[in-house]
Amino acid sequence: MHSMTSLRSVSAVLTLALLAFAPQGAEAATKSHQTITCPLPGGETLTFVKPVKLGDLPKIELDYPSKVTLFSFRDGNFLTVAVDESDSSRVRLVISAQLNKATGAYDGQLVIDSGGHELQLDNGPVRCKTGS
């Protein structure tokens, strides 16, 4: 009985030691500051700070108050949808892109509504890049 208790104590101490020396803090800090930058029509740039926690949504700044309702950045795919803050039926931004392994960028399509009271859609190719 005594040896079983000793094994558990040693196991607990080893687990704590491994957790203390694991590089999780450095990885979390790096991940928490990863950005995704996408050029918009008209020469503007949209930058997302990638959420650390899966399921969280990033904040964005467009010409009109908007909120992200869908965000996925994993498995070589990038998808985001944002709607108008005051009218959630009005889609303001859609980006769908896939990782280009040769360049490291995410190439895909962008649709953006930058109109005020009138619908003003721009669409076309987009190349988003990641950084820290």
Short mmCIF file of C-alpha atoms in Angstrom, two decimals:
data_model
loop_
_atom_site.label_atom_id
_atom_site.label_comp_id
_atom_site.label_asym_id
_atom_site.label_seq_id
_atom_site.Cartn_x
_atom_site.Cartn_y
_atom_site.Cartn_z
CA MET A 1 0.00 0.00 0.00
CA HIS A 2 2.82 2.36 0.90
CA SER A 3 4.55 1.89 -2.49
CA MET A 4 1.32 2.71 -4.36
CA THR A 5 1.03 5.99 -2.49
CA SER A 6 4.69 6.76 -3.21
CA LEU A 7 4.17 6.08 -6.91
CA ARG A 8 1.22 8.44 -7.01
CA SER A 9 3.23 11.13 -5.24
CA VAL A 10 6.15 10.72 -7.64
CA SER A 11 3.77 10.74 -10.61
CA ALA A 12 2.11 13.94 -9.38
CA VAL A 13 5.49 15.64 -8.85
CA LEU A 14 6.70 14.60 -12.33
CA THR A 15 3.50 15.86 -13.93
CA LEU A 16 3.83 19.22 -12.20
CA ALA A 17 7.50 19.46 -13.20
CA LEU A 18 6.69 18.73 -16.83
CA LEU A 19 3.94 21.34 -16.85
CA ALA A 20 6.22 23.92 -15.27
CA PHE A 21 8.92 23.48 -17.89
CA ALA A 22 6.69 22.99 -20.93
CA PRO A 23 6.91 25.85 -23.48
CA GLN A 24 3.14 26.43 -23.38
CA GLY A 25 3.40 30.00 -22.18
CA ALA A 26 5.63 31.03 -25.07
CA GLU A 27 3.40 29.27 -27.61
CA ALA A 28 0.26 30.85 -26.16
CA ALA A 29 1.86 34.30 -26.28
CA THR A 30 2.84 33.79 -29.91
CA LYS A 31 -0.58 32.49 -30.87
CA SER A 32 -2.36 35.30 -29.06
CA HIS A 33 -0.71 37.91 -31.25
CA GLN A 34 -0.99 36.21 -34.65
CA THR A 35 -2.54 38.56 -37.19
CA ILE A 36 -4.21 38.00 -40.53
CA THR A 37 -3.96 40.92 -42.96
CA CYS A 38 -6.13 41.22 -46.07
CA PRO A 39 -6.09 44.03 -48.63
CA LEU A 40 -9.49 45.56 -49.40
CA PRO A 41 -10.65 47.28 -52.59
CA GLY A 42 -9.72 50.96 -52.55
CA GLY A 43 -6.29 50.41 -51.01
CA GLU A 44 -7.40 49.82 -47.43
CA THR A 45 -6.21 46.90 -45.32
CA LEU A 46 -8.19 44.77 -42.89
CA THR A 47 -6.29 43.16 -40.02
CA PHE A 48 -7.68 40.42 -37.80
CA VAL A 49 -6.07 39.36 -34.54
CA LYS A 50 -6.58 35.61 -34.54
CA PRO A 51 -8.44 34.55 -31.40
CA VAL A 52 -6.49 32.13 -29.20
CA LYS A 53 -9.55 30.15 -28.19
CA LEU A 54 -11.37 28.12 -30.84
CA GLY A 55 -14.87 29.53 -31.32
CA ASP A 56 -14.02 33.09 -30.28
CA LEU A 57 -14.62 35.86 -32.82
CA PRO A 58 -12.16 38.64 -33.70
CA LYS A 59 -13.01 42.33 -33.69
CA ILE A 60 -12.83 44.16 -37.02
CA GLU A 61 -12.96 47.74 -38.20
CA LEU A 62 -14.74 48.52 -41.46
CA ASP A 63 -16.18 51.82 -42.72
CA TYR A 64 -19.45 50.93 -40.97
CA PRO A 65 -19.80 49.27 -37.56
CA SER A 66 -19.66 45.53 -38.18
CA LYS A 67 -19.27 42.36 -36.16
CA VAL A 68 -17.82 39.01 -37.13
CA THR A 69 -20.41 36.22 -36.92
CA LEU A 70 -18.34 33.38 -38.37
CA PHE A 71 -14.58 32.87 -38.16
CA SER A 72 -12.52 29.80 -38.96
CA PHE A 73 -8.77 29.71 -39.46
CA ARG A 74 -7.54 26.13 -39.45
CA ASP A 75 -6.56 23.17 -41.62
CA GLY A 76 -5.27 25.51 -44.34
CA ASN A 77 -8.60 27.31 -44.70
CA PHE A 78 -9.67 30.81 -43.75
CA LEU A 79 -13.34 31.79 -43.63
CA THR A 80 -14.93 34.84 -42.10
CA VAL A 81 -18.32 36.53 -42.31
CA ALA A 82 -19.20 39.90 -40.80
CA VAL A 83 -22.56 41.66 -40.64
CA ASP A 84 -23.70 45.21 -39.94
CA GLU A 85 -23.94 45.82 -36.18
CA SER A 86 -27.36 47.46 -36.38
CA ASP A 87 -28.83 45.20 -39.10
CA SER A 88 -27.58 41.62 -38.79
CA SER A 89 -29.37 40.66 -42.02
CA ARG A 90 -26.94 42.86 -43.96
CA VAL A 91 -23.72 41.01 -44.74
CA ARG A 92 -20.79 43.42 -44.81
CA LEU A 93 -17.86 41.05 -45.47
CA VAL A 94 -17.18 37.50 -46.63
CA ILE A 95 -13.68 36.09 -47.10
CA SER A 96 -13.06 32.51 -48.17
CA ALA A 97 -9.44 31.55 -48.79
CA GLN A 98 -7.14 28.55 -48.78
CA LEU A 99 -3.47 28.28 -47.87
CA ASN A 100 -1.11 28.49 -50.83
CA LYS A 101 1.74 26.32 -49.55
CA ALA A 102 4.16 27.79 -52.10
CA THR A 103 3.71 31.39 -50.91
CA GLY A 104 2.39 30.92 -47.36
CA ALA A 105 -0.49 33.30 -48.15
CA TYR A 106 -4.20 32.53 -48.12
CA ASP A 107 -5.63 32.98 -51.61
CA GLY A 108 -9.35 33.20 -52.21
CA GLN A 109 -12.37 35.42 -52.72
CA LEU A 110 -13.60 38.55 -51.00
CA VAL A 111 -17.07 40.12 -51.05
CA ILE A 112 -17.51 43.41 -49.21
CA ASP A 113 -20.43 45.83 -48.89
CA SER A 114 -18.97 49.26 -48.24
CA GLY A 115 -22.12 51.22 -48.98
CA GLY A 116 -23.98 53.26 -46.39
CA HIS A 117 -27.73 53.12 -46.93
CA GLU A 118 -27.29 51.73 -50.44
CA LEU A 119 -25.89 48.31 -51.24
CA GLN A 120 -22.38 48.74 -52.69
CA LEU A 121 -20.74 45.37 -53.34
CA ASP A 122 -17.17 44.76 -54.42
CA ASN A 123 -15.89 41.26 -55.02
CA GLY A 124 -12.81 39.64 -56.37
CA PRO A 125 -9.67 37.79 -55.48
CA VAL A 126 -7.92 38.34 -52.16
CA ARG A 127 -4.54 37.30 -50.78
CA CYS A 128 -4.35 37.38 -46.98
CA LYS A 129 -1.08 37.03 -45.09
CA THR A 130 -0.31 36.00 -41.54
CA GLY A 131 2.15 37.57 -39.16
CA SER A 132 2.76 38.16 -35.50
#
